[in-house]
Amino acid sequence: ITDNGLGMVSKAFPDTLTRLLLAMCPNITSYGVQVATAQLPLLQLMDCGKSLCANVPPEAPRSYFGDLTGGIRFCSKLQITRKQQPTYQKLIIKHANLKKLSLWGCSGIDALCVNCPELNDLNLNSCINLNPERLLLQCPSLKDVHVTGCHDMLIGAIRNQ
């Protein structure tokens, strides 16, 4: 499913959809997740595990050179010297009824803002690129936060909020 498909589902079932299971859907982005939460007022559970992952852009095609005067000689493939950087996303979720949010394995998230007064369970297991300085949790009902595989500084930032 893509962001467009997610938008279509959200528009088709705004008055009935309470659970949205998007785990391991690599073609959705934080934008699609944000649009879905905005369009689904009855949503109580959202699982986006392993969907918002850091993607390393594909390497540019490599060129071959040849000598066309006396025959064709190919040089070995040129090596790309610049290091490819992963693409990170920020995720902002504001929802009145969401109770459980699972983002396990979402290595593509480096910033997270969650404003959900009813949220009581948040799974951030293996969100290895989430920056503690770019984390804001406004969830007064939050009881369970799962942080296995996260950096110690992130765990400390969660405890301080």
PDB file of C-alpha atoms in Angstrom:
ATOM      1  CA  ILE A   1       0.000   0.000   0.000  1.00  0.00           C
ATOM      2  CA  THR A   2       1.136   3.553  -0.701  1.00  0.00           C
ATOM      3  CA  ASP A   3       0.235   6.927   0.808  1.00  0.00           C
ATOM      4  CA  ASN A   4      -2.427   7.278  -1.899  1.00  0.00           C
ATOM      5  CA  GLY A   5      -3.966   3.908  -1.043  1.00  0.00           C
ATOM      6  CA  LEU A   6      -3.876   4.771   2.635  1.00  0.00           C
ATOM      7  CA  GLY A   7      -5.673   8.037   1.861  1.00  0.00           C
ATOM      8  CA  MET A   8      -8.370   6.179  -0.071  1.00  0.00           C
ATOM      9  CA  VAL A   9      -8.933   3.722   2.785  1.00  0.00           C
ATOM     10  CA  SER A  10      -9.095   6.595   5.273  1.00  0.00           C
ATOM     11  CA  LYS A  11     -11.649   8.489   3.167  1.00  0.00           C
ATOM     12  CA  ALA A  12     -13.778   5.369   2.659  1.00  0.00           C
ATOM     13  CA  PHE A  13     -14.046   4.384   6.352  1.00  0.00           C
ATOM     14  CA  PRO A  14     -13.769   7.527   8.505  1.00  0.00           C
ATOM     15  CA  ASP A  15     -16.743   6.617  10.690  1.00  0.00           C
ATOM     16  CA  THR A  16     -15.925   2.959  11.290  1.00  0.00           C
ATOM     17  CA  LEU A  17     -12.179   2.259  11.190  1.00  0.00           C
ATOM     18  CA  THR A  18     -10.731   1.788  14.676  1.00  0.00           C
ATOM     19  CA  ARG A  19      -7.600  -0.267  13.888  1.00  0.00           C
ATOM     20  CA  LEU A  20      -5.042   0.382  11.193  1.00  0.00           C
ATOM     21  CA  LEU A  21      -2.361  -2.277  10.731  1.00  0.00           C
ATOM     22  CA  LEU A  22       0.382  -1.034   8.421  1.00  0.00           C
ATOM     23  CA  ALA A  23       3.329  -3.072   9.683  1.00  0.00           C
ATOM     24  CA  MET A  24       5.952  -3.838   7.046  1.00  0.00           C
ATOM     25  CA  CYS A  25       4.437  -1.552   4.395  1.00  0.00           C
ATOM     26  CA  PRO A  26       7.593   0.090   2.996  1.00  0.00           C
ATOM     27  CA  ASN A  27       5.752   2.321   0.518  1.00  0.00           C
ATOM     28  CA  ILE A  28       4.075   4.559   3.077  1.00  0.00           C
ATOM     29  CA  THR A  29       5.672   7.689   4.512  1.00  0.00           C
ATOM     30  CA  SER A  30       5.137   9.807   7.592  1.00  0.00           C
ATOM     31  CA  TYR A  31       2.920  12.014   5.423  1.00  0.00           C
ATOM     32  CA  GLY A  32       0.536   9.124   4.720  1.00  0.00           C
ATOM     33  CA  VAL A  33       0.421   8.168   8.396  1.00  0.00           C
ATOM     34  CA  GLN A  34      -0.336  11.762   9.415  1.00  0.00           C
ATOM     35  CA  VAL A  35      -3.113  12.089   6.828  1.00  0.00           C
ATOM     36  CA  ALA A  36      -4.650   8.797   7.971  1.00  0.00           C
ATOM     37  CA  THR A  37      -4.701   9.809  11.629  1.00  0.00           C
ATOM     38  CA  ALA A  38      -6.278  13.146  10.724  1.00  0.00           C
ATOM     39  CA  GLN A  39      -9.030  11.459   8.692  1.00  0.00           C
ATOM     40  CA  LEU A  40      -9.849   8.625  11.110  1.00  0.00           C
ATOM     41  CA  PRO A  41     -11.362  10.123  14.284  1.00  0.00           C
ATOM     42  CA  LEU A  42     -12.305   6.725  15.787  1.00  0.00           C
ATOM     43  CA  LEU A  43      -8.853   5.210  15.395  1.00  0.00           C
ATOM     44  CA  GLN A  44      -7.684   3.491  18.582  1.00  0.00           C
ATOM     45  CA  LEU A  45      -4.791   1.322  17.398  1.00  0.00           C
ATOM     46  CA  MET A  46      -2.165   2.028  14.747  1.00  0.00           C
ATOM     47  CA  ASP A  47       0.727  -0.311  13.959  1.00  0.00           C
ATOM     48  CA  CYS A  48       3.300   1.091  11.530  1.00  0.00           C
ATOM     49  CA  GLY A  49       6.096  -1.273  12.586  1.00  0.00           C
ATOM     50  CA  LYS A  50       8.996  -1.558  10.157  1.00  0.00           C
ATOM     51  CA  SER A  51       7.239   0.701   7.634  1.00  0.00           C
ATOM     52  CA  LEU A  52       9.006   4.041   8.039  1.00  0.00           C
ATOM     53  CA  CYS A  53      12.541   2.830   7.450  1.00  0.00           C
ATOM     54  CA  ALA A  54      15.672   4.741   6.533  1.00  0.00           C
ATOM     55  CA  ASN A  55      16.244   4.228   2.832  1.00  0.00           C
ATOM     56  CA  VAL A  56      19.666   4.639   1.355  1.00  0.00           C
ATOM     57  CA  PRO A  57      19.179   6.153  -2.106  1.00  0.00           C
ATOM     58  CA  PRO A  58      20.267   3.773  -4.871  1.00  0.00           C
ATOM     59  CA  GLU A  59      23.688   4.296  -6.334  1.00  0.00           C
ATOM     60  CA  ALA A  60      23.873   6.276  -9.551  1.00  0.00           C
ATOM     61  CA  PRO A  61      24.471   4.200 -12.673  1.00  0.00           C
ATOM     62  CA  ARG A  62      28.135   3.657 -13.408  1.00  0.00           C
ATOM     63  CA  SER A  63      29.655   4.480 -16.762  1.00  0.00           C
ATOM     64  CA  TYR A  64      31.849   2.535 -19.098  1.00  0.00           C
ATOM     65  CA  PHE A  65      34.420   4.145 -21.340  1.00  0.00           C
ATOM     66  CA  GLY A  66      35.652   2.701 -24.586  1.00  0.00           C
ATOM     67  CA  ASP A  67      38.129   3.427 -27.360  1.00  0.00           C
ATOM     68  CA  LEU A  68      36.232   3.403 -30.638  1.00  0.00           C
ATOM     69  CA  THR A  69      39.201   4.046 -32.964  1.00  0.00           C
ATOM     70  CA  GLY A  70      40.810   0.629 -33.087  1.00  0.00           C
ATOM     71  CA  GLY A  71      38.392  -1.529 -31.198  1.00  0.00           C
ATOM     72  CA  ILE A  72      36.326  -1.270 -28.091  1.00  0.00           C
ATOM     73  CA  ARG A  73      38.085  -1.446 -24.765  1.00  0.00           C
ATOM     74  CA  PHE A  74      36.087  -1.037 -21.606  1.00  0.00           C
ATOM     75  CA  CYS A  75      37.513   0.322 -18.422  1.00  0.00           C
ATOM     76  CA  SER A  76      36.373  -1.117 -15.159  1.00  0.00           C
ATOM     77  CA  LYS A  77      33.328   0.444 -13.560  1.00  0.00           C
ATOM     78  CA  LEU A  78      33.928   3.819 -11.964  1.00  0.00           C
ATOM     79  CA  GLN A  79      33.620   3.828  -8.208  1.00  0.00           C
ATOM     80  CA  ILE A  80      31.327   6.370  -6.580  1.00  0.00           C
ATOM     81  CA  THR A  81      33.269   8.076  -3.823  1.00  0.00           C
ATOM     82  CA  ARG A  82      30.530  10.024  -2.062  1.00  0.00           C
ATOM     83  CA  LYS A  83      28.723   8.241   0.736  1.00  0.00           C
ATOM     84  CA  GLN A  84      24.974   7.869   0.288  1.00  0.00           C
ATOM     85  CA  GLN A  85      22.978   9.298   3.190  1.00  0.00           C
ATOM     86  CA  PRO A  86      19.769   7.713   4.461  1.00  0.00           C
ATOM     87  CA  THR A  87      16.536   9.672   4.239  1.00  0.00           C
ATOM     88  CA  TYR A  88      14.906  10.479   7.575  1.00  0.00           C
ATOM     89  CA  GLN A  89      11.355  11.626   8.294  1.00  0.00           C
ATOM     90  CA  LYS A  90       9.622  13.477  11.082  1.00  0.00           C
ATOM     91  CA  LEU A  91       6.322  12.108  12.322  1.00  0.00           C
ATOM     92  CA  ILE A  92       3.675  14.267  13.988  1.00  0.00           C
ATOM     93  CA  ILE A  93       0.582  12.537  15.348  1.00  0.00           C
ATOM     94  CA  LYS A  94      -2.232  14.401  17.063  1.00  0.00           C
ATOM     95  CA  HIS A  95      -5.295  12.296  17.793  1.00  0.00           C
ATOM     96  CA  ALA A  96      -8.015  12.444  20.445  1.00  0.00           C
ATOM     97  CA  ASN A  97      -8.820   8.709  20.674  1.00  0.00           C
ATOM     98  CA  LEU A  98      -5.655   6.788  19.786  1.00  0.00           C
ATOM     99  CA  LYS A  99      -4.783   4.346  22.578  1.00  0.00           C
ATOM    100  CA  LYS A 100      -1.953   2.290  21.100  1.00  0.00           C
ATOM    101  CA  LEU A 101       0.751   3.379  18.660  1.00  0.00           C
ATOM    102  CA  SER A 102       3.395   0.968  17.449  1.00  0.00           C
ATOM    103  CA  LEU A 103       6.415   2.268  15.530  1.00  0.00           C
ATOM    104  CA  TRP A 104       8.785  -0.670  16.177  1.00  0.00           C
ATOM    105  CA  GLY A 105      11.705  -0.848  13.757  1.00  0.00           C
ATOM    106  CA  CYS A 106      10.956   2.514  12.129  1.00  0.00           C
ATOM    107  CA  SER A 107      14.582   3.457  11.523  1.00  0.00           C
ATOM    108  CA  GLY A 108      13.535   6.263   9.168  1.00  0.00           C
ATOM    109  CA  ILE A 109      12.071   8.412  11.935  1.00  0.00           C
ATOM    110  CA  ASP A 110      14.470  10.913  13.464  1.00  0.00           C
ATOM    111  CA  ALA A 111      11.852  13.268  14.942  1.00  0.00           C
ATOM    112  CA  LEU A 112       8.596  12.361  16.681  1.00  0.00           C
ATOM    113  CA  CYS A 113       5.833  14.475  18.173  1.00  0.00           C
ATOM    114  CA  VAL A 114       2.853  12.635  19.656  1.00  0.00           C
ATOM    115  CA  ASN A 115      -0.085  14.543  21.130  1.00  0.00           C
ATOM    116  CA  CYS A 116      -2.624  11.883  22.073  1.00  0.00           C
ATOM    117  CA  PRO A 117      -4.411  12.320  25.413  1.00  0.00           C
ATOM    118  CA  GLU A 118      -5.784   8.735  25.410  1.00  0.00           C
ATOM    119  CA  LEU A 119      -2.546   6.989  24.339  1.00  0.00           C
ATOM    120  CA  ASN A 120      -1.524   4.400  26.930  1.00  0.00           C
ATOM    121  CA  ASP A 121       0.903   2.188  24.944  1.00  0.00           C
ATOM    122  CA  LEU A 122       3.763   3.356  22.713  1.00  0.00           C
ATOM    123  CA  ASN A 123       6.167   0.928  21.038  1.00  0.00           C
ATOM    124  CA  LEU A 124       9.455   2.482  19.898  1.00  0.00           C
ATOM    125  CA  ASN A 125      11.511  -0.742  19.891  1.00  0.00           C
ATOM    126  CA  SER A 126      14.486  -0.462  17.524  1.00  0.00           C
ATOM    127  CA  CYS A 127      13.752   3.125  16.458  1.00  0.00           C
ATOM    128  CA  ILE A 128      17.511   3.509  16.262  1.00  0.00           C
ATOM    129  CA  ASN A 129      17.642   6.935  14.591  1.00  0.00           C
ATOM    130  CA  LEU A 130      15.105   8.728  16.759  1.00  0.00           C
ATOM    131  CA  ASN A 131      16.833  11.816  18.115  1.00  0.00           C
ATOM    132  CA  PRO A 132      16.140  12.451  21.837  1.00  0.00           C
ATOM    133  CA  GLU A 133      16.239  16.213  21.213  1.00  0.00           C
ATOM    134  CA  ARG A 134      13.539  15.850  18.548  1.00  0.00           C
ATOM    135  CA  LEU A 135      11.109  13.860  20.687  1.00  0.00           C
ATOM    136  CA  LEU A 136       7.976  15.379  22.189  1.00  0.00           C
ATOM    137  CA  LEU A 137       5.386  13.232  23.957  1.00  0.00           C
ATOM    138  CA  GLN A 138       2.177  14.929  25.113  1.00  0.00           C
ATOM    139  CA  CYS A 139       0.333  11.833  26.282  1.00  0.00           C
ATOM    140  CA  PRO A 140      -0.944  12.146  29.876  1.00  0.00           C
ATOM    141  CA  SER A 141      -2.428   8.608  29.879  1.00  0.00           C
ATOM    142  CA  LEU A 142       0.796   6.925  28.707  1.00  0.00           C
ATOM    143  CA  LYS A 143       1.603   3.893  30.867  1.00  0.00           C
ATOM    144  CA  ASP A 144       3.681   1.527  28.725  1.00  0.00           C
ATOM    145  CA  VAL A 145       6.587   2.606  26.534  1.00  0.00           C
ATOM    146  CA  HIS A 146       8.625  -0.087  24.799  1.00  0.00           C
ATOM    147  CA  VAL A 147      12.206   0.934  23.988  1.00  0.00           C
ATOM    148  CA  THR A 148      14.194  -2.273  23.446  1.00  0.00           C
ATOM    149  CA  GLY A 149      17.084  -1.591  21.079  1.00  0.00           C
ATOM    150  CA  CYS A 150      16.952   2.193  21.525  1.00  0.00           C
ATOM    151  CA  HIS A 151      19.829   4.423  22.583  1.00  0.00           C
ATOM    152  CA  ASP A 152      20.207   5.228  26.286  1.00  0.00           C
ATOM    153  CA  MET A 153      19.842   8.964  25.622  1.00  0.00           C
ATOM    154  CA  LEU A 154      16.438   8.362  24.018  1.00  0.00           C
ATOM    155  CA  ILE A 155      15.315   6.288  26.985  1.00  0.00           C
ATOM    156  CA  GLY A 156      16.397   9.125  29.285  1.00  0.00           C
ATOM    157  CA  ALA A 157      14.500  11.691  27.208  1.00  0.00           C
ATOM    158  CA  ILE A 158      11.337   9.577  27.438  1.00  0.00           C
ATOM    159  CA  ARG A 159      11.674   9.287  31.213  1.00  0.00           C
ATOM    160  CA  ASN A 160      12.016  13.069  31.506  1.00  0.00           C
ATOM    161  CA  GLN A 161       8.760  13.791  29.654  1.00  0.00           C
TER     162      GLN A 161
END
